[in-house]
CSV table of C-alpha atoms and ligand atoms in Angstrom, one decimal:
chain,number,residue,atom,x,y,z
A,231,GLY,CA,76.5,-10.8,131.3
A,232,VAL,CA,79.6,-10.6,129.1
A,233,CYS,CA,78.4,-12.8,126.4
A,234,GLY,CA,78.9,-11.6,123.1
A,235,HIS,CA,81.8,-9.2,124.0
A,236,PHE,CA,85.3,-9.3,122.1
A,237,PRO,CA,88.3,-8.9,122.3
A,238,HIS,CA,87.8,-12.6,124.2
A,239,LYS,CA,89.9,-13.1,127.3
A,240,ALA,CA,91.3,-16.3,127.2
A,241,HIS,CA,92.3,-15.9,123.5
A,242,PRO,CA,93.8,-12.2,123.0
A,243,GLU,CA,95.8,-13.5,119.9
A,244,MET,CA,92.9,-13.4,118.2
A,245,THR,CA,91.6,-10.9,115.8
A,246,ARG,CA,88.4,-10.9,113.7
A,247,THR,CA,89.9,-10.4,110.5
A,248,ALA,CA,92.2,-13.1,110.1
A,249,ALA,CA,91.2,-15.8,107.9
A,250,ALA,CA,90.2,-17.7,105.4
A,251,PRO,CA,87.7,-15.2,103.4
A,252,ALA,CA,83.5,-16.7,104.0
A,253,PRO,CA,81.5,-17.6,101.3
A,254,THR,CA,80.7,-14.5,99.2
A,255,GLN,CA,77.1,-14.9,98.7
A,256,SER,CA,74.3,-14.7,101.5
A,257,PRO,CA,74.0,-15.4,104.2
A,258,GLU,CA,76.9,-13.4,106.0
A,259,PRO,CA,79.3,-15.9,108.0
A,260,ARG,CA,78.9,-16.2,111.7
A,261,CYS,CA,81.8,-17.0,114.2
A,262,GLY,CA,82.3,-17.6,117.2
A,263,PHE,CA,83.2,-18.7,120.9
A,264,ILE,CA,81.6,-21.2,122.6
A,265,GLY,CA,82.5,-22.0,126.6
A,266,LEU,CA,81.0,-25.6,127.6
A,267,ILE,CA,81.1,-25.7,131.4
A,268,GLY,CA,80.1,-28.6,133.9
A,269,ARG,CA,80.4,-30.6,136.3
A,270,PRO,CA,83.7,-33.2,135.9
A,271,ASN,CA,82.8,-36.7,133.7
A,272,VAL,CA,79.6,-35.3,132.5
A,273,GLY,CA,80.7,-35.1,128.5
A,274,LYS,CA,82.2,-31.7,127.6
A,275,SER,CA,85.7,-33.7,126.0
A,276,THR,CA,83.0,-36.2,124.2
A,277,LEU,CA,80.9,-33.4,123.4
A,278,LEU,CA,83.9,-31.2,121.7
A,279,ASN,CA,84.9,-34.4,119.8
A,280,ARG,CA,81.3,-35.7,118.4
A,281,LEU,CA,80.9,-31.7,117.0
A,282,VAL,CA,84.0,-31.2,115.8
A,283,GLY,CA,83.6,-35.0,114.2
A,284,GLN,CA,87.5,-36.2,115.5
A,285,PRO,CA,89.5,-36.5,118.8
A,286,VAL,CA,90.8,-32.9,120.0
A,287,SER,CA,90.2,-33.6,123.6
A,288,ILE,CA,91.1,-37.1,125.5
A,289,ILE,CA,88.5,-38.9,126.9
A,290,THR,CA,88.7,-41.0,129.7
A,291,PRO,CA,86.4,-42.5,132.3
A,292,LYS,CA,88.1,-40.7,135.1
A,293,PRO,CA,87.0,-37.4,136.0
A,294,GLN,CA,89.6,-34.2,135.3
A,295,THR,CA,91.1,-35.7,132.4
A,296,THR,CA,91.0,-32.5,131.1
A,297,ARG,CA,93.4,-30.2,132.2
A,298,ASN,CA,94.2,-27.4,130.0
A,299,ARG,CA,91.8,-25.5,128.1
A,300,ILE,CA,91.1,-26.9,124.6
A,301,ARG,CA,89.5,-25.4,121.8
A,302,GLY,CA,87.8,-27.5,119.0
A,303,ILE,CA,86.8,-25.6,116.0
A,304,ARG,CA,83.3,-26.7,113.7
A,305,THR,CA,83.6,-24.9,110.6
A,306,GLU,CA,79.9,-25.3,108.6
A,307,GLU,CA,79.6,-23.3,105.0
A,308,ALA,CA,78.9,-20.1,106.7
A,309,VAL,CA,78.7,-20.7,110.8
A,310,GLN,CA,82.2,-21.8,112.2
A,311,MET,CA,81.8,-22.4,116.1
A,312,VAL,CA,84.9,-22.4,118.2
A,313,PHE,CA,84.3,-24.8,121.1
A,314,ILE,CA,86.4,-24.5,124.0
A,315,ASP,CA,86.7,-27.2,126.5
A,316,THR,CA,88.3,-26.7,130.3
A,317,PRO,CA,88.7,-29.2,132.8
A,318,GLY,CA,85.4,-29.1,135.2
A,319,ILE,CA,85.5,-27.2,138.1
A,320,HIS,CA,86.5,-29.3,141.0
A,321,ALA,CA,87.6,-29.6,144.8
A,322,GLY,CA,91.8,-30.3,144.9
A,323,SER,CA,94.1,-27.7,147.0
A,324,ARG,CA,97.0,-28.5,144.8
A,325,LYS,CA,98.3,-26.1,142.3
A,326,LEU,CA,97.6,-27.8,139.2
A,327,ASN,CA,93.9,-28.0,140.5
A,328,GLN,CA,93.9,-24.0,141.4
A,329,ARG,CA,95.3,-24.1,137.4
A,330,MET,CA,92.3,-26.2,136.9
A,331,ASN,CA,89.9,-24.6,137.9
A,332,GLN,CA,91.6,-21.0,136.8
A,333,TYR,CA,91.3,-22.6,133.3
A,334,ALA,CA,87.4,-23.7,133.7
A,335,LEU,CA,86.4,-20.5,135.5
A,336,GLU,CA,88.2,-18.5,132.3
A,337,THR,CA,85.5,-19.8,130.2
A,338,LEU,CA,82.9,-18.6,132.3
A,339,GLU,CA,84.2,-15.1,130.6
A,340,GLY,CA,84.0,-13.8,127.6
A,341,ASN,CA,82.1,-16.0,125.3
A,342,ASP,CA,79.4,-16.0,123.0
A,343,LEU,CA,77.4,-18.4,123.8
A,344,LEU,CA,78.0,-20.9,126.7
A,345,VAL,CA,76.6,-24.8,126.9
A,346,TRP,CA,75.7,-26.3,130.1
A,347,LEU,CA,76.2,-30.1,130.0
A,348,VAL,CA,74.1,-31.7,132.8
A,349,GLU,CA,73.2,-35.4,133.7
A,350,PRO,CA,70.1,-36.2,134.3
A,351,PHE,CA,68.7,-35.7,138.0
A,352,PRO,CA,68.0,-39.0,140.3
A,353,GLU,CA,64.0,-39.1,140.1
A,354,SER,CA,63.8,-38.7,143.9
A,355,GLU,CA,65.3,-34.8,142.9
A,356,GLU,CA,62.8,-32.2,144.2
A,357,ALA,CA,65.5,-29.7,143.2
A,358,ILE,CA,67.9,-29.1,141.1
A,359,PRO,CA,70.8,-31.2,143.5
A,360,LYS,CA,73.3,-29.1,145.1
A,361,LYS,CA,76.6,-29.3,143.0
A,362,GLU,CA,74.6,-28.4,139.3
A,363,GLN,CA,73.2,-25.7,141.2
A,364,ALA,CA,77.0,-24.2,142.6
A,365,VAL,CA,78.0,-24.5,138.8
A,366,LEU,CA,74.8,-22.5,138.1
A,367,GLU,CA,76.1,-19.9,140.6
A,368,GLN,CA,79.4,-19.9,138.9
A,369,PHE,CA,77.9,-18.1,136.0
A,370,ARG,CA,74.5,-16.2,136.9
A,371,GLY,CA,73.5,-13.6,134.7
A,372,GLN,CA,74.7,-15.1,131.5
A,373,GLU,CA,71.2,-17.3,131.5
A,374,SER,CA,70.4,-15.9,128.3
A,375,CYS,CA,73.3,-16.7,126.2
A,376,THR,CA,73.7,-20.3,127.6
A,377,ILE,CA,72.7,-23.1,126.3
A,378,VAL,CA,71.8,-26.0,128.9
A,379,LEU,CA,72.4,-30.2,127.4
A,380,LEU,CA,70.6,-33.0,129.6
A,381,ASN,CA,73.3,-35.1,128.6
A,382,LYS,CA,73.3,-38.5,128.6
A,383,CYS,CA,70.2,-39.3,128.3
A,384,ASP,CA,70.7,-42.6,127.0
A,385,THR,CA,71.0,-44.1,130.1
A,386,ALA,CA,68.1,-42.5,131.6
A,387,THR,CA,64.9,-43.0,132.2
A,388,LYS,CA,61.8,-41.0,130.9
A,389,VAL,CA,60.8,-39.7,134.5
A,390,GLN,CA,64.4,-38.6,135.1
A,391,VAL,CA,64.6,-36.8,131.4
A,392,VAL,CA,61.2,-34.9,132.1
A,393,ARG,CA,61.7,-34.3,135.8
A,394,SER,CA,65.3,-32.9,135.0
A,395,LEU,CA,63.9,-30.3,132.0
A,396,ASP,CA,61.6,-29.0,133.8
A,397,LEU,CA,63.9,-28.4,137.3
A,398,LEU,CA,65.8,-27.1,134.8
A,399,GLY,CA,63.3,-24.8,133.4
A,400,GLN,CA,62.6,-23.2,136.7
A,401,ALA,CA,66.2,-23.0,137.2
A,402,GLY,CA,66.9,-20.1,134.9
A,403,ALA,CA,65.4,-17.7,131.6
A,404,PHE,CA,68.1,-20.2,129.4
A,405,LEU,CA,68.3,-19.9,125.3
A,406,GLY,CA,67.2,-22.9,125.2
A,407,ILE,CA,67.5,-26.9,127.0
A,408,VAL,CA,67.7,-29.9,124.9
A,409,PRO,CA,68.3,-33.4,126.0
A,410,GLY,CA,70.5,-35.6,124.2
A,411,SER,CA,73.4,-37.8,124.2
A,412,ALA,CA,76.5,-36.1,123.3
A,413,LEU,CA,78.4,-40.7,122.9
A,414,LYS,CA,75.3,-42.1,121.5
A,415,ASP,CA,75.0,-38.6,119.0
A,416,GLN,CA,71.7,-38.1,119.7
A,417,ASN,CA,69.7,-34.6,119.3
A,418,LEU,CA,72.7,-33.1,118.9
A,419,ASP,CA,70.6,-30.9,116.2
A,420,PRO,CA,68.5,-28.7,118.4
A,421,LEU,CA,71.5,-27.5,120.1
A,422,LEU,CA,73.7,-26.9,116.8
A,423,ASN,CA,70.8,-25.1,115.7
A,424,LEU,CA,70.5,-22.4,118.9
A,425,ILE,CA,74.2,-22.1,118.4
A,426,ARG,CA,74.1,-21.1,115.0
A,427,ALA,CA,71.4,-19.2,115.5
A,428,HIS,CA,72.6,-17.3,118.1
A,429,LEU,CA,76.4,-16.8,117.0
A,430,PRO,CA,77.6,-13.1,116.0
A,431,GLU,CA,77.9,-11.9,112.5
A,432,SER,CA,81.6,-12.2,112.2
A,433,PRO,CA,83.9,-13.3,109.6
A,434,PHE,CA,85.6,-16.9,110.5
A,435,PHE,CA,88.7,-16.7,112.5
A,436,PHE,CA,90.6,-19.8,111.7
A,437,GLU,CA,90.8,-21.6,108.8
A,438,SER,CA,88.3,-23.8,107.6
A,439,ASP,CA,89.8,-27.4,107.9
A,440,GLN,CA,91.5,-26.4,111.2
A,441,VAL,CA,89.9,-28.8,114.0
A,442,THR,CA,91.9,-27.1,116.9
A,443,ASP,CA,94.6,-24.6,117.6
A,444,ALA,CA,96.8,-27.2,119.4
A,445,THR,CA,100.0,-28.3,118.2
A,446,GLU,CA,100.9,-31.5,117.3
A,447,ARG,CA,103.1,-31.9,119.9
A,448,PHE,CA,100.7,-30.7,122.7
A,449,LEU,CA,98.3,-33.4,120.9
A,450,VAL,CA,101.2,-36.2,121.4
A,451,SER,CA,101.1,-35.5,124.8
A,452,GLU,CA,98.3,-36.0,125.5
A,453,PHE,CA,97.6,-39.1,123.2
A,454,VAL,CA,100.1,-40.4,125.9
A,455,ARG,CA,98.3,-38.9,129.2
A,456,GLU,CA,94.9,-40.7,127.8
A,457,ALA,CA,96.9,-44.0,127.6
A,458,LEU,CA,97.8,-43.6,130.9
A,459,PHE,CA,95.3,-42.3,131.9
A,460,ARG,CA,93.2,-45.1,130.6
A,461,ARG,CA,95.7,-47.8,132.5
A,462,LEU,CA,96.4,-46.4,135.7
A,463,ARG,CA,94.5,-46.7,139.4
A,464,GLN,CA,93.6,-44.1,142.4
A,465,GLU,CA,95.6,-41.3,142.9
A,466,VAL,CA,99.0,-42.3,140.6
A,467,PRO,CA,97.2,-40.8,136.8
A,468,TYR,CA,96.8,-37.4,138.6
A,469,SER,CA,100.8,-37.4,139.8
A,470,THR,CA,101.5,-37.9,135.7
A,471,ALA,CA,102.1,-35.1,133.4
A,472,VAL,CA,103.8,-35.9,129.8
A,473,ARG,CA,106.0,-33.6,127.8
A,474,VAL,CA,107.0,-34.2,124.3
A,475,GLU,CA,110.8,-33.5,124.4
A,476,ARG,CA,112.1,-34.0,120.9
A,477,PHE,CA,110.2,-34.4,117.2
A,478,GLN,CA,111.7,-35.0,114.4
A,479,GLU,CA,110.5,-35.6,110.8
A,480,SER,CA,112.5,-37.5,108.0
A,481,GLU,CA,110.9,-38.8,104.7
A,482,ARG,CA,110.3,-42.6,106.4
A,483,CYS,CA,109.0,-41.9,110.4
A,484,ILE,CA,108.5,-39.2,112.7
A,485,GLU,CA,110.8,-40.3,115.8
A,486,ILE,CA,109.4,-38.6,118.8
A,487,ASP,CA,110.7,-38.4,122.3
A,488,CYS,CA,108.2,-38.4,125.2
A,489,GLN,CA,109.3,-38.0,128.9
A,490,ILE,CA,106.6,-38.7,131.5
A,491,PHE,CA,107.1,-37.3,134.9
A,492,VAL,CA,105.7,-39.3,138.2
A,493,GLU,CA,106.0,-37.9,141.9
A,494,ARG,CA,107.6,-41.0,143.6
A,495,ASP,CA,109.5,-43.6,142.5
A,496,SER,CA,107.1,-46.3,143.0
A,497,GLN,CA,105.2,-44.7,140.6
A,498,LYS,CA,107.4,-44.9,138.3
A,499,GLY,CA,107.7,-48.5,139.0
A,500,ILE,CA,104.0,-48.8,138.4
A,501,ILE,CA,104.4,-47.1,135.2
A,502,ILE,CA,107.2,-49.0,133.8
A,503,GLY,CA,105.3,-52.0,134.8
A,504,LYS,CA,107.0,-55.9,135.0
A,505,GLY,CA,109.9,-56.1,132.7
A,506,GLY,CA,108.8,-53.2,130.8
A,507,SER,CA,104.9,-54.2,130.0
A,508,MET,CA,102.8,-51.4,131.2
A,509,LEU,CA,105.5,-48.6,129.4
A,510,LYS,CA,105.2,-50.8,126.4
A,511,GLU,CA,101.1,-50.9,126.5
A,512,VAL,CA,101.3,-47.5,126.8
A,513,GLY,CA,103.3,-46.4,123.7
A,514,THR,CA,101.5,-49.0,121.6
A,515,ALA,CA,98.4,-47.4,122.2
A,516,ALA,CA,99.6,-43.8,122.3
A,517,ARG,CA,101.5,-44.2,118.7
A,518,GLN,CA,98.8,-46.0,117.2
A,519,ARG,CA,96.7,-42.6,117.8
A,520,VAL,CA,99.4,-40.5,117.0
A,521,GLU,CA,100.2,-42.1,113.7
A,522,ARG,CA,95.9,-41.4,112.8
A,523,LEU,CA,96.5,-37.9,113.7
A,524,LEU,CA,99.3,-37.5,112.3
A,525,GLY,CA,98.8,-40.1,108.7
A,526,HIS,CA,102.3,-40.9,109.1
A,527,LYS,CA,104.5,-43.5,110.5
A,528,VAL,CA,105.6,-42.9,113.9
A,529,PHE,CA,108.3,-43.8,116.0
A,530,LEU,CA,107.5,-43.2,119.5
A,531,ARG,CA,110.0,-43.3,122.8
A,532,LEU,CA,108.8,-42.8,126.7
A,533,HIS,CA,110.3,-41.8,129.2
A,534,VAL,CA,110.0,-41.2,133.1
A,535,LYS,CA,111.2,-39.0,135.3
A,536,VAL,CA,110.9,-38.6,138.7
A,537,VAL,CA,109.8,-34.6,140.0
A,538,ARG,CA,108.6,-34.8,143.5
A,539,ARG,CA,104.9,-32.6,144.2
A,540,TRP,CA,105.5,-31.1,140.4
A,541,ALA,CA,102.1,-30.6,140.3
A,542,ASP,CA,102.8,-28.4,143.4
A,543,ASP,CA,105.7,-26.4,142.0
A,544,ALA,CA,104.9,-23.2,140.0
A,545,PHE,CA,108.3,-23.5,138.0
A,546,HIS,CA,107.3,-27.2,136.8
A,547,LEU,CA,103.9,-26.5,136.0
A,548,ARG,CA,104.7,-24.2,133.5
A,549,GLN,CA,107.3,-26.3,132.4
A,550,LEU,CA,104.6,-28.5,131.7
A,551,GLY,CA,102.5,-25.9,130.4
A,552,TYR,CA,99.8,-25.2,132.2
A,553,GLU,CA,100.5,-21.5,132.7
B,202,LIG,P1,84.2,-34.1,130.6
B,202,LIG,O1,85.1,-34.8,132.3
B,202,LIG,O2,82.8,-33.0,131.4
B,202,LIG,O3,85.1,-33.6,129.8
B,202,LIG,O4,83.7,-35.8,130.8
B,202,LIG,P2,84.6,-36.6,129.3
B,202,LIG,O5,83.7,-36.4,127.8
B,202,LIG,O6,86.1,-37.0,129.5
B,202,LIG,O7,83.4,-38.3,129.2
B,202,LIG,C1,83.3,-39.1,130.5
B,202,LIG,C2,82.8,-40.2,130.9
B,202,LIG,O8,81.3,-40.0,130.2
B,202,LIG,C3,83.2,-40.9,129.5
B,202,LIG,O9,83.4,-42.2,129.8
B,202,LIG,C4,82.2,-40.9,128.2
B,202,LIG,O10,82.3,-42.0,127.9
B,202,LIG,C5,80.8,-40.7,129.0
B,202,LIG,N1,79.9,-40.2,128.1
B,202,LIG,C6,80.3,-38.3,127.9
B,202,LIG,N2,78.8,-38.7,127.5
B,202,LIG,C7,78.1,-39.3,127.5
B,202,LIG,C8,76.3,-39.9,126.9
B,202,LIG,O11,76.2,-39.3,126.1
B,202,LIG,N3,76.2,-41.1,127.4
B,202,LIG,C9,77.0,-41.7,128.0
B,202,LIG,N4,76.2,-42.6,128.3
B,202,LIG,N5,78.2,-41.5,128.3
B,202,LIG,C10,78.3,-40.4,127.8
B,203,LIG,MG1,87.1,-33.5,130.0
């Protein structure tokens, strides 16, 4: 396994020396990277936000909402946990899908710990479903530093939970298997206890009050994308990308210009909506979240631009931050 190795491949810019001084008394500070893995829609971003205590990763009922590698930081008195949320591994042949899968696969490497999120299996299952088996194969060999979170237990039957735990127990020598609910905040303490106990002794990497390493610009573009994803249907959300073009602070407000990219004229029409109604709704929803994030009055302008097949184009993917 690669658990416990450092430096971390996915975040080479960090070193174990940077950061705030830890408390001088014992215990020794612990700090490390925890990769969140699992199929799309299983609740990875929900868990990240829950454990960090505020939204740093956007969540929608649609699969493949998360496109980048998002780090969320939880700092306790003597422990700092750096969670890495990624897109779930999924099918899809476009260049964007390939980038997303690459982020997901990179998360499997070089972490101190992994948390594998799984949904309770249907009662009729007599073995781990094939799709979950396929995820397990991706990190074979790292079971001993993987904690399994059987998520969404709030919507499962007792029989489902018991059987799923049983099948998972047979599937590998995991560090632990915890039934719980990220959404309802149920039974996450055992998960945190396991993480605390198994992170390496190390100074903190980040300041204690830092909840993410993402820039404000990135978070703003993500909030706009979240508002779009929540309102658009079928293929349209998957054809949109958002980039902040201007971010100007003055005493009275912060002015932000965002460019929304779509792939077709018809999609541009849908996003603008009748008389601009859709764009206005998206802008209002996103602005409220951005104001909460920045603690400041925000003036948010949204523009829509057609760039044919940006999701297949290496240049545009780079321009849009999907490195
Ligand atoms: P991701 O694709 O793995 O990041 O999944 P998300 O965190 O975006 O969640 C996908 C959907 O599942 C959202 O609608 C969440 O509200 C929902 N969800 C996440 N965790 C739970 C849970 O513990 N219970 C229930 N009932 N729903 C959940
Ligand atoms: Mg996600």
